[in-house]
């Protein structure tokens, strides 16, 4: 258990935001949206307060929400056909990932993490008495399948994938899911597929879920987040898609940990999901991505790969400093140049430095514009 205390990367997330607040800086460090949720969603939450929604919902989730999730996934461009034994409403994506791991790993089992990655993955594995095995993406943030295959051992029990990916903005294609299956098909390896930014895919790219792969879906825990979809992370409602067998395992563990998720919010989301238009989400965030990328061209930063999805843009800062570490640079930029970001090394267990920082464009347009205009004038 002591091993979990060795993970300190989470401190960067709170530290940079606190540093931005202390120095009155433009905060582009975190993915938390600073704009309001849809008024319709608020109205449904008010409606929930007048309904009998103040007690525990069933373990699987509010039946209204389960049915709304099934209808929503059927309407996707890449349609996902589901039944109610494949859907579980959960308190949040982090909880869902942790509990999914609990379903499949035993003491000493290995779980592969593709880096850079979100900071909760390693601790979730260790808390379940597993061993994280880290695979670093190539310099262009693409997968070398041979090297990834080298990470697989007789102890490998699971692999964690995130698409669209935080922080790189990479979106997995159908072909990449096929390649992953070919890599693991002869092993008893499960897939934890975090797809929480599924509504944010850009330039005509459509989200392709791991749950659409006919063989992978039998070994996949596929995680989605209403908090990310609706800019309402404080509501703490997510959902899991998994085979009937894995769903039964997952619910067995969930009943002893959280039992159910926020009841009034489940009701509100169930009502809202039937009128929600994901294309509006996509267009809203692509506009913000484009504003960010158009303006950052006027600074010394280099964008080597425009984000394909999610709400983050990685940029190379070496035209500005050849000597600072990415941590030093992030703090300097936040304090001296009044724009907060995150060092890419915060998303690695294996690296203490990189040439990159991550900005979030899940912000009001004015904040993005003011922040980059300030950098244009002061770098």
Tab-separated table of C-alpha atoms in Angstrom:
chain	number	residue	atom	x	y	z
A	1	UNK	CA	0.000	0.000	0.000
A	2	UNK	CA	2.900	2.365	0.690
A	3	UNK	CA	3.729	2.319	-3.035
A	4	UNK	CA	0.774	4.547	-3.831
A	5	UNK	CA	2.340	7.381	-1.837
A	6	UNK	CA	5.176	7.470	-4.343
A	7	UNK	CA	2.926	8.923	-7.034
A	8	UNK	CA	3.226	12.714	-6.898
A	9	UNK	CA	2.353	13.799	-10.455
A	10	UNK	CA	-1.139	14.871	-9.371
A	11	UNK	CA	0.467	17.758	-7.463
A	12	UNK	CA	1.309	19.507	-10.744
A	13	UNK	CA	-2.372	19.790	-11.581
A	14	UNK	CA	-3.354	21.615	-8.416
A	15	UNK	CA	-0.042	23.460	-8.081
A	16	UNK	CA	-0.174	25.112	-11.495
A	17	UNK	CA	-3.769	26.200	-11.070
A	18	UNK	CA	-3.001	27.636	-7.633
A	19	UNK	CA	0.051	29.393	-9.064
A	20	UNK	CA	-2.119	30.926	-11.781
A	21	UNK	CA	-4.622	32.177	-9.226
A	22	UNK	CA	-1.910	33.589	-6.965
A	23	UNK	CA	-0.258	35.471	-9.859
A	24	UNK	CA	-3.482	36.567	-11.564
A	25	UNK	CA	-2.478	34.606	-14.671
A	26	UNK	CA	-4.606	33.333	-17.545
A	27	UNK	CA	-5.276	29.730	-16.560
A	28	UNK	CA	-5.070	27.284	-19.458
A	29	UNK	CA	-3.626	24.526	-17.295
A	30	UNK	CA	-6.637	22.338	-16.493
A	31	UNK	CA	-9.356	20.809	-18.649
A	32	UNK	CA	-12.164	22.170	-16.498
A	33	UNK	CA	-14.525	24.211	-18.646
A	34	UNK	CA	-15.032	27.793	-17.420
A	35	UNK	CA	-18.280	28.309	-19.362
A	36	UNK	CA	-21.806	27.469	-18.259
A	37	UNK	CA	-23.760	24.270	-18.864
A	38	UNK	CA	-26.801	24.175	-21.154
A	39	UNK	CA	-29.804	25.909	-19.484
A	40	UNK	CA	-31.959	22.903	-20.444
A	41	UNK	CA	-29.764	20.707	-18.244
A	42	UNK	CA	-30.303	23.095	-15.321
A	43	UNK	CA	-34.047	22.965	-15.847
A	44	UNK	CA	-34.048	19.187	-15.778
A	45	UNK	CA	-32.058	19.251	-12.518
A	46	UNK	CA	-34.655	21.591	-11.018
A	47	UNK	CA	-37.323	19.185	-12.237
A	48	UNK	CA	-35.446	16.340	-10.564
A	49	UNK	CA	-35.721	18.177	-7.239
A	50	UNK	CA	-39.513	17.944	-7.511
A	51	UNK	CA	-39.455	14.244	-8.360
A	52	UNK	CA	-38.847	11.256	-6.093
A	53	UNK	CA	-35.123	11.273	-6.908
A	54	UNK	CA	-33.592	11.780	-3.456
A	55	UNK	CA	-32.877	8.159	-2.602
A	56	UNK	CA	-30.610	5.443	-3.962
A	57	UNK	CA	-31.117	4.505	-7.577
A	58	UNK	CA	-30.734	0.827	-8.567
A	59	UNK	CA	-27.172	-0.486	-8.673
A	60	UNK	CA	-27.106	-0.427	-12.487
A	61	UNK	CA	-28.451	3.120	-12.587
A	62	UNK	CA	-31.751	4.931	-13.079
A	63	UNK	CA	-33.721	2.850	-15.631
A	64	UNK	CA	-34.636	6.078	-17.456
A	65	UNK	CA	-30.940	6.887	-17.851
A	66	UNK	CA	-30.044	3.346	-18.906
A	67	UNK	CA	-32.612	3.547	-21.701
A	68	UNK	CA	-31.421	7.035	-22.707
A	69	UNK	CA	-27.830	5.768	-22.906
A	70	UNK	CA	-28.936	2.866	-25.119
A	71	UNK	CA	-30.831	5.238	-27.458
A	72	UNK	CA	-27.966	7.735	-27.540
A	73	UNK	CA	-25.359	5.147	-28.483
A	74	UNK	CA	-27.595	3.734	-31.184
A	75	UNK	CA	-27.789	7.199	-32.804
A	76	UNK	CA	-24.007	7.617	-33.060
A	77	UNK	CA	-22.513	7.790	-36.544
A	78	UNK	CA	-20.602	4.654	-35.548
A	79	UNK	CA	-23.654	3.105	-33.919
A	80	UNK	CA	-23.287	0.955	-30.780
A	81	UNK	CA	-26.086	-1.571	-30.175
A	82	UNK	CA	-26.610	-2.266	-26.469
A	83	UNK	CA	-28.913	-3.950	-23.992
A	84	UNK	CA	-29.502	-3.040	-20.347
A	85	UNK	CA	-27.150	-5.773	-19.128
A	86	UNK	CA	-24.216	-4.019	-20.834
A	87	UNK	CA	-24.666	-0.549	-19.300
A	88	UNK	CA	-23.799	0.567	-15.762
A	89	UNK	CA	-24.084	4.117	-14.410
A	90	UNK	CA	-21.118	5.016	-12.198
A	91	UNK	CA	-20.022	7.896	-9.918
A	92	UNK	CA	-17.102	9.020	-12.121
A	93	UNK	CA	-14.569	7.834	-14.682
A	94	UNK	CA	-11.737	7.456	-12.139
A	95	UNK	CA	-13.930	5.232	-9.959
A	96	UNK	CA	-14.933	3.228	-13.018
A	97	UNK	CA	-11.348	2.618	-14.102
A	98	UNK	CA	-10.317	1.597	-10.574
A	99	UNK	CA	-13.249	-0.803	-10.218
A	100	UNK	CA	-12.753	-2.281	-13.688
A	101	UNK	CA	-9.167	-3.106	-12.749
A	102	UNK	CA	-10.423	-4.718	-9.551
A	103	UNK	CA	-12.502	-7.081	-11.686
A	104	UNK	CA	-9.578	-8.528	-13.637
A	105	UNK	CA	-6.232	-8.220	-11.860
A	106	UNK	CA	-4.790	-10.194	-8.994
A	107	UNK	CA	-1.758	-9.550	-6.820
A	108	UNK	CA	1.338	-9.150	-8.983
A	109	UNK	CA	-0.478	-8.924	-12.331
A	110	UNK	CA	0.869	-6.365	-14.807
A	111	UNK	CA	-1.106	-3.613	-16.532
A	112	UNK	CA	0.307	-1.692	-19.500
A	113	UNK	CA	-0.023	2.102	-19.517
A	114	UNK	CA	0.669	4.059	-22.705
A	115	UNK	CA	2.463	7.298	-21.868
A	116	UNK	CA	1.920	10.211	-21.767
A	117	UNK	CA	-1.233	9.388	-19.800
A	118	UNK	CA	-3.519	10.720	-17.106
A	119	UNK	CA	-2.018	10.535	-13.636
A	120	UNK	CA	-4.646	8.258	-12.031
A	121	UNK	CA	-3.769	5.138	-14.026
A	122	UNK	CA	-0.654	4.033	-12.155
A	123	UNK	CA	-2.103	4.578	-8.664
A	124	UNK	CA	-5.303	2.714	-9.602
A	125	UNK	CA	-3.217	-0.304	-10.610
A	126	UNK	CA	-1.081	-0.194	-7.454
A	127	UNK	CA	-4.150	0.158	-5.218
A	128	UNK	CA	-5.396	-3.067	-6.797
A	129	UNK	CA	-2.027	-4.741	-6.018
A	130	UNK	CA	-0.983	-4.773	-9.666
A	131	UNK	CA	2.231	-3.631	-11.324
A	132	UNK	CA	2.194	-0.769	-13.863
A	133	UNK	CA	4.251	-1.381	-17.005
A	134	UNK	CA	4.927	1.825	-18.936
A	135	UNK	CA	5.182	2.082	-22.703
A	136	UNK	CA	6.245	5.503	-24.070
A	137	UNK	CA	4.837	6.683	-27.387
A	138	UNK	CA	7.344	7.566	-30.100
A	139	UNK	CA	8.416	11.195	-30.481
A	140	UNK	CA	5.553	11.899	-32.876
A	141	UNK	CA	3.136	10.374	-30.313
A	142	UNK	CA	2.374	7.363	-32.509
A	143	UNK	CA	2.470	3.728	-31.438
A	144	UNK	CA	5.328	1.451	-32.368
A	145	UNK	CA	3.424	-1.825	-32.278
A	146	UNK	CA	6.534	-3.955	-31.983
A	147	UNK	CA	7.703	-2.026	-28.918
A	148	UNK	CA	4.242	-2.160	-27.397
A	149	UNK	CA	4.223	-5.903	-27.978
A	150	UNK	CA	7.547	-6.164	-26.145
A	151	UNK	CA	5.784	-4.883	-23.015
A	152	UNK	CA	3.521	-7.936	-22.923
A	153	UNK	CA	4.582	-10.732	-20.599
A	154	UNK	CA	2.959	-13.809	-19.095
A	155	UNK	CA	1.919	-11.551	-16.198
A	156	UNK	CA	0.145	-8.973	-18.368
A	157	UNK	CA	-3.524	-8.873	-17.443
A	158	UNK	CA	-4.772	-5.578	-18.884
A	159	UNK	CA	-3.907	-2.563	-20.987
A	160	UNK	CA	-5.310	0.947	-20.563
A	161	UNK	CA	-6.184	2.986	-23.665
A	162	UNK	CA	-7.492	6.559	-23.773
A	163	UNK	CA	-9.109	7.872	-26.979
A	164	UNK	CA	-9.460	10.751	-27.666
A	165	UNK	CA	-6.319	10.957	-25.604
A	166	UNK	CA	-5.331	13.290	-22.811
A	167	UNK	CA	-2.877	14.959	-23.278
A	168	UNK	CA	-1.883	14.276	-26.916
A	169	UNK	CA	-5.281	14.736	-28.588
A	170	UNK	CA	-4.774	11.462	-30.506
A	171	UNK	CA	-7.920	9.645	-31.700
A	172	UNK	CA	-7.763	5.892	-32.232
A	173	UNK	CA	-8.988	4.627	-35.604
A	174	UNK	CA	-10.709	1.346	-36.379
A	175	UNK	CA	-7.423	0.122	-37.863
A	176	UNK	CA	-5.581	0.792	-34.610
A	177	UNK	CA	-8.163	-1.166	-32.600
A	178	UNK	CA	-7.649	-4.006	-35.083
A	179	UNK	CA	-3.885	-3.863	-34.548
A	180	UNK	CA	-4.333	-3.902	-30.784
A	181	UNK	CA	-6.533	-6.968	-31.033
A	182	UNK	CA	-3.944	-8.768	-33.161
A	183	UNK	CA	-1.381	-7.972	-30.475
A	184	UNK	CA	-3.384	-9.383	-27.563
A	185	UNK	CA	-5.711	-11.960	-29.121
A	186	UNK	CA	-3.603	-14.927	-28.022
A	187	UNK	CA	-3.311	-13.666	-24.448
A	188	UNK	CA	-5.800	-13.359	-21.608
A	189	UNK	CA	-5.530	-9.566	-21.590
A	190	UNK	CA	-8.400	-7.202	-20.827
A	191	UNK	CA	-8.855	-3.697	-22.174
A	192	UNK	CA	-9.699	-0.652	-20.067
A	193	UNK	CA	-10.796	1.868	-22.699
A	194	UNK	CA	-11.323	5.396	-21.386
A	195	UNK	CA	-13.339	7.267	-24.025
A	196	UNK	CA	-14.489	10.239	-21.961
A	197	UNK	CA	-13.815	12.829	-24.684
A	198	UNK	CA	-15.841	10.916	-27.279
A	199	UNK	CA	-17.870	13.966	-28.372
A	200	UNK	CA	-14.695	15.950	-29.101
A	201	UNK	CA	-13.268	14.682	-32.400
A	202	UNK	CA	-12.279	17.232	-35.031
A	203	UNK	CA	-11.852	17.826	-38.763
A	204	UNK	CA	-14.440	15.245	-39.750
A	205	UNK	CA	-13.008	12.461	-37.581
A	206	UNK	CA	-15.718	10.311	-36.000
A	207	UNK	CA	-15.216	8.629	-32.662
A	208	UNK	CA	-14.742	4.885	-33.096
A	209	UNK	CA	-15.267	3.018	-29.857
A	210	UNK	CA	-13.353	-0.060	-28.796
A	211	UNK	CA	-16.768	-1.538	-27.990
A	212	UNK	CA	-17.502	-1.732	-31.722
A	213	UNK	CA	-14.725	-4.261	-32.265
A	214	UNK	CA	-16.488	-7.669	-32.256
A	215	UNK	CA	-13.707	-9.497	-30.391
A	216	UNK	CA	-12.396	-6.695	-28.200
A	217	UNK	CA	-15.854	-5.904	-26.802
A	218	UNK	CA	-15.884	-9.271	-25.019
A	219	UNK	CA	-12.853	-8.212	-22.970
A	220	UNK	CA	-13.398	-4.437	-22.784
A	221	UNK	CA	-14.463	-2.052	-20.026
A	222	UNK	CA	-15.434	1.054	-22.011
A	223	UNK	CA	-15.698	4.235	-19.915
A	224	UNK	CA	-17.624	7.431	-20.728
A	225	UNK	CA	-18.203	10.637	-18.748
A	226	UNK	CA	-21.266	12.876	-18.678
A	227	UNK	CA	-19.159	15.388	-16.767
A	228	UNK	CA	-16.900	15.830	-19.807
A	229	UNK	CA	-19.794	15.721	-22.280
A	230	UNK	CA	-21.878	18.371	-20.535
A	231	UNK	CA	-19.121	20.439	-18.823
A	232	UNK	CA	-20.580	19.339	-15.475
A	233	UNK	CA	-17.762	17.418	-13.801
A	234	UNK	CA	-19.082	18.212	-10.320
A	235	UNK	CA	-22.222	16.198	-10.974
A	236	UNK	CA	-20.144	12.988	-10.799
A	237	UNK	CA	-22.036	10.749	-13.213
A	238	UNK	CA	-20.348	8.493	-15.771
A	239	UNK	CA	-21.191	5.186	-17.409
A	240	UNK	CA	-19.578	1.896	-18.374
A	241	UNK	CA	-20.186	-0.336	-21.372
A	242	UNK	CA	-19.058	-3.948	-21.018
A	243	UNK	CA	-20.116	-7.448	-21.981
A	244	UNK	CA	-22.817	-9.050	-19.857
A	245	UNK	CA	-20.233	-11.221	-18.116
A	246	UNK	CA	-17.907	-8.302	-17.296
A	247	UNK	CA	-20.881	-6.125	-16.314
A	248	UNK	CA	-21.907	-8.723	-13.732
A	249	UNK	CA	-18.368	-8.741	-12.321
A	250	UNK	CA	-18.224	-4.947	-12.253
A	251	UNK	CA	-21.570	-4.533	-10.499
A	252	UNK	CA	-20.549	-7.107	-7.912
A	253	UNK	CA	-17.648	-4.854	-6.888
A	254	UNK	CA	-19.534	-1.582	-7.288
A	255	UNK	CA	-22.239	-2.634	-4.836
A	256	UNK	CA	-19.624	-2.802	-2.066
A	257	UNK	CA	-17.854	0.462	-2.925
A	258	UNK	CA	-20.301	3.153	-4.043
A	259	UNK	CA	-23.479	1.248	-4.853
A	260	UNK	CA	-25.006	3.995	-7.020
A	261	UNK	CA	-24.339	7.454	-8.466
A	262	UNK	CA	-25.950	10.861	-7.832
A	263	UNK	CA	-29.710	10.273	-8.144
A	264	UNK	CA	-31.075	13.757	-9.057
A	265	UNK	CA	-28.329	14.203	-11.646
A	266	UNK	CA	-29.099	10.815	-13.183
A	267	UNK	CA	-32.699	11.918	-13.705
A	268	UNK	CA	-31.646	15.249	-15.238
A	269	UNK	CA	-29.133	13.592	-17.577
A	270	UNK	CA	-31.688	10.974	-18.646
A	271	UNK	CA	-34.064	13.726	-19.743
A	272	UNK	CA	-31.336	15.850	-21.350
A	273	UNK	CA	-29.599	13.054	-23.244
A	274	UNK	CA	-32.646	12.602	-25.489
A	275	UNK	CA	-32.391	16.212	-26.741
A	276	UNK	CA	-28.594	16.512	-26.649
A	277	UNK	CA	-26.923	17.174	-30.001
A	278	UNK	CA	-23.287	15.989	-29.864
A	279	UNK	CA	-22.446	17.878	-33.065
A	280	UNK	CA	-22.973	21.154	-31.198
A	281	UNK	CA	-20.430	20.010	-28.606
A	282	UNK	CA	-17.967	19.093	-31.330
A	283	UNK	CA	-18.391	22.374	-33.203
A	284	UNK	CA	-18.073	24.428	-30.024
A	285	UNK	CA	-14.799	22.795	-29.014
A	286	UNK	CA	-13.319	22.644	-32.516
A	287	UNK	CA	-13.851	26.392	-32.783
A	288	UNK	CA	-11.909	26.860	-29.547
A	289	UNK	CA	-9.145	24.537	-30.752
A	290	UNK	CA	-8.892	26.504	-33.993
A	291	UNK	CA	-8.787	29.851	-32.190
A	292	UNK	CA	-5.980	28.551	-30.004
A	293	UNK	CA	-3.968	27.132	-32.902
A	294	UNK	CA	-4.413	30.176	-35.130
A	295	UNK	CA	-3.214	32.534	-32.407
A	296	UNK	CA	-0.332	30.458	-31.094
A	297	UNK	CA	1.263	30.651	-34.561
A	298	UNK	CA	2.031	34.280	-33.698
A	299	UNK	CA	4.195	33.172	-30.754
A	300	UNK	CA	7.515	31.245	-30.683
A	301	UNK	CA	5.697	28.056	-29.608
A	302	UNK	CA	5.585	25.219	-32.148
A	303	UNK	CA	2.516	23.041	-32.710
A	304	UNK	CA	3.872	19.854	-34.243
A	305	UNK	CA	0.607	17.900	-34.200
A	306	UNK	CA	-2.748	19.654	-34.053
A	307	UNK	CA	-5.102	17.923	-31.600
A	308	UNK	CA	-7.385	15.429	-33.367
A	309	UNK	CA	-9.673	15.277	-30.330
A	310	UNK	CA	-10.095	15.968	-26.584
A	311	UNK	CA	-9.630	19.515	-25.235
A	312	UNK	CA	-5.850	19.919	-25.048
A	313	UNK	CA	-3.039	21.078	-27.302
A	314	UNK	CA	0.582	20.045	-26.812
A	315	UNK	CA	3.184	22.588	-27.925
A	316	UNK	CA	6.970	22.545	-28.157
A	317	UNK	CA	8.588	25.372	-26.177
A	318	UNK	CA	12.267	24.925	-27.151
A	319	UNK	CA	12.275	28.033	-29.361
A	320	UNK	CA	11.801	29.955	-26.120
A	321	UNK	CA	14.135	28.052	-23.799
A	322	UNK	CA	16.778	25.416	-24.478
A	323	UNK	CA	17.835	25.084	-20.859
A	324	UNK	CA	14.738	25.033	-18.636
A	325	UNK	CA	13.045	21.748	-17.820
A	326	UNK	CA	9.387	21.592	-18.783
A	327	UNK	CA	8.483	21.990	-15.099
A	328	UNK	CA	10.675	25.057	-14.742
A	329	UNK	CA	9.297	26.456	-17.977
A	330	UNK	CA	5.672	25.913	-16.932
A	331	UNK	CA	6.212	27.744	-13.667
A	332	UNK	CA	8.133	30.553	-15.394
A	333	UNK	CA	5.390	30.974	-18.001
A	334	UNK	CA	2.707	31.042	-15.309
A	335	UNK	CA	4.476	33.526	-13.032
A	336	UNK	CA	6.455	35.714	-15.417
A	337	UNK	CA	4.358	35.549	-18.579
A	338	UNK	CA	0.968	35.189	-16.893
A	339	UNK	CA	-0.283	32.120	-18.785
A	340	UNK	CA	-0.602	28.785	-16.979
A	341	UNK	CA	0.053	25.415	-18.615
A	342	UNK	CA	1.159	21.937	-17.525
A	343	UNK	CA	4.536	20.257	-18.172
A	344	UNK	CA	4.197	17.138	-20.300
A	345	UNK	CA	6.428	15.240	-17.868
A	346	UNK	CA	3.499	15.383	-15.415
A	347	UNK	CA	1.916	12.728	-17.649
A	348	UNK	CA	4.862	10.323	-17.407
A	349	UNK	CA	6.179	8.033	-14.725
A	350	UNK	CA	9.364	7.480	-16.721
A	351	UNK	CA	10.343	11.063	-17.643
A	352	UNK	CA	11.419	14.018	-15.559
A	353	UNK	CA	11.610	16.418	-18.512
A	354	UNK	CA	10.334	16.962	-22.045
A	355	UNK	CA	10.242	19.580	-24.799
A	356	UNK	CA	6.505	20.110	-24.414
A	357	UNK	CA	3.792	21.729	-22.346
A	358	UNK	CA	0.031	21.186	-22.480
A	359	UNK	CA	-2.595	23.914	-22.780
A	360	UNK	CA	-6.342	23.450	-22.368
A	361	UNK	CA	-8.689	25.166	-24.804
A	362	UNK	CA	-11.852	24.188	-22.901
A	363	UNK	CA	-12.188	27.843	-21.953
A	364	UNK	CA	-14.182	30.901	-22.904
A	365	UNK	CA	-13.065	32.315	-26.246
A	366	UNK	CA	-12.106	35.621	-24.629
A	367	UNK	CA	-9.774	33.893	-22.177
A	368	UNK	CA	-8.011	31.987	-24.973
A	369	UNK	CA	-7.660	35.140	-27.065
A	370	UNK	CA	-6.457	37.324	-24.182
A	371	UNK	CA	-3.949	34.698	-23.004
A	372	UNK	CA	-2.355	34.199	-26.425
A	373	UNK	CA	-2.373	37.895	-27.221
A	374	UNK	CA	-0.495	38.447	-23.990
A	375	UNK	CA	2.052	35.807	-24.989
A	376	UNK	CA	2.404	37.310	-28.463
A	377	UNK	CA	3.337	40.656	-26.947
A	378	UNK	CA	5.523	39.376	-24.130
A	379	UNK	CA	7.511	36.401	-25.427
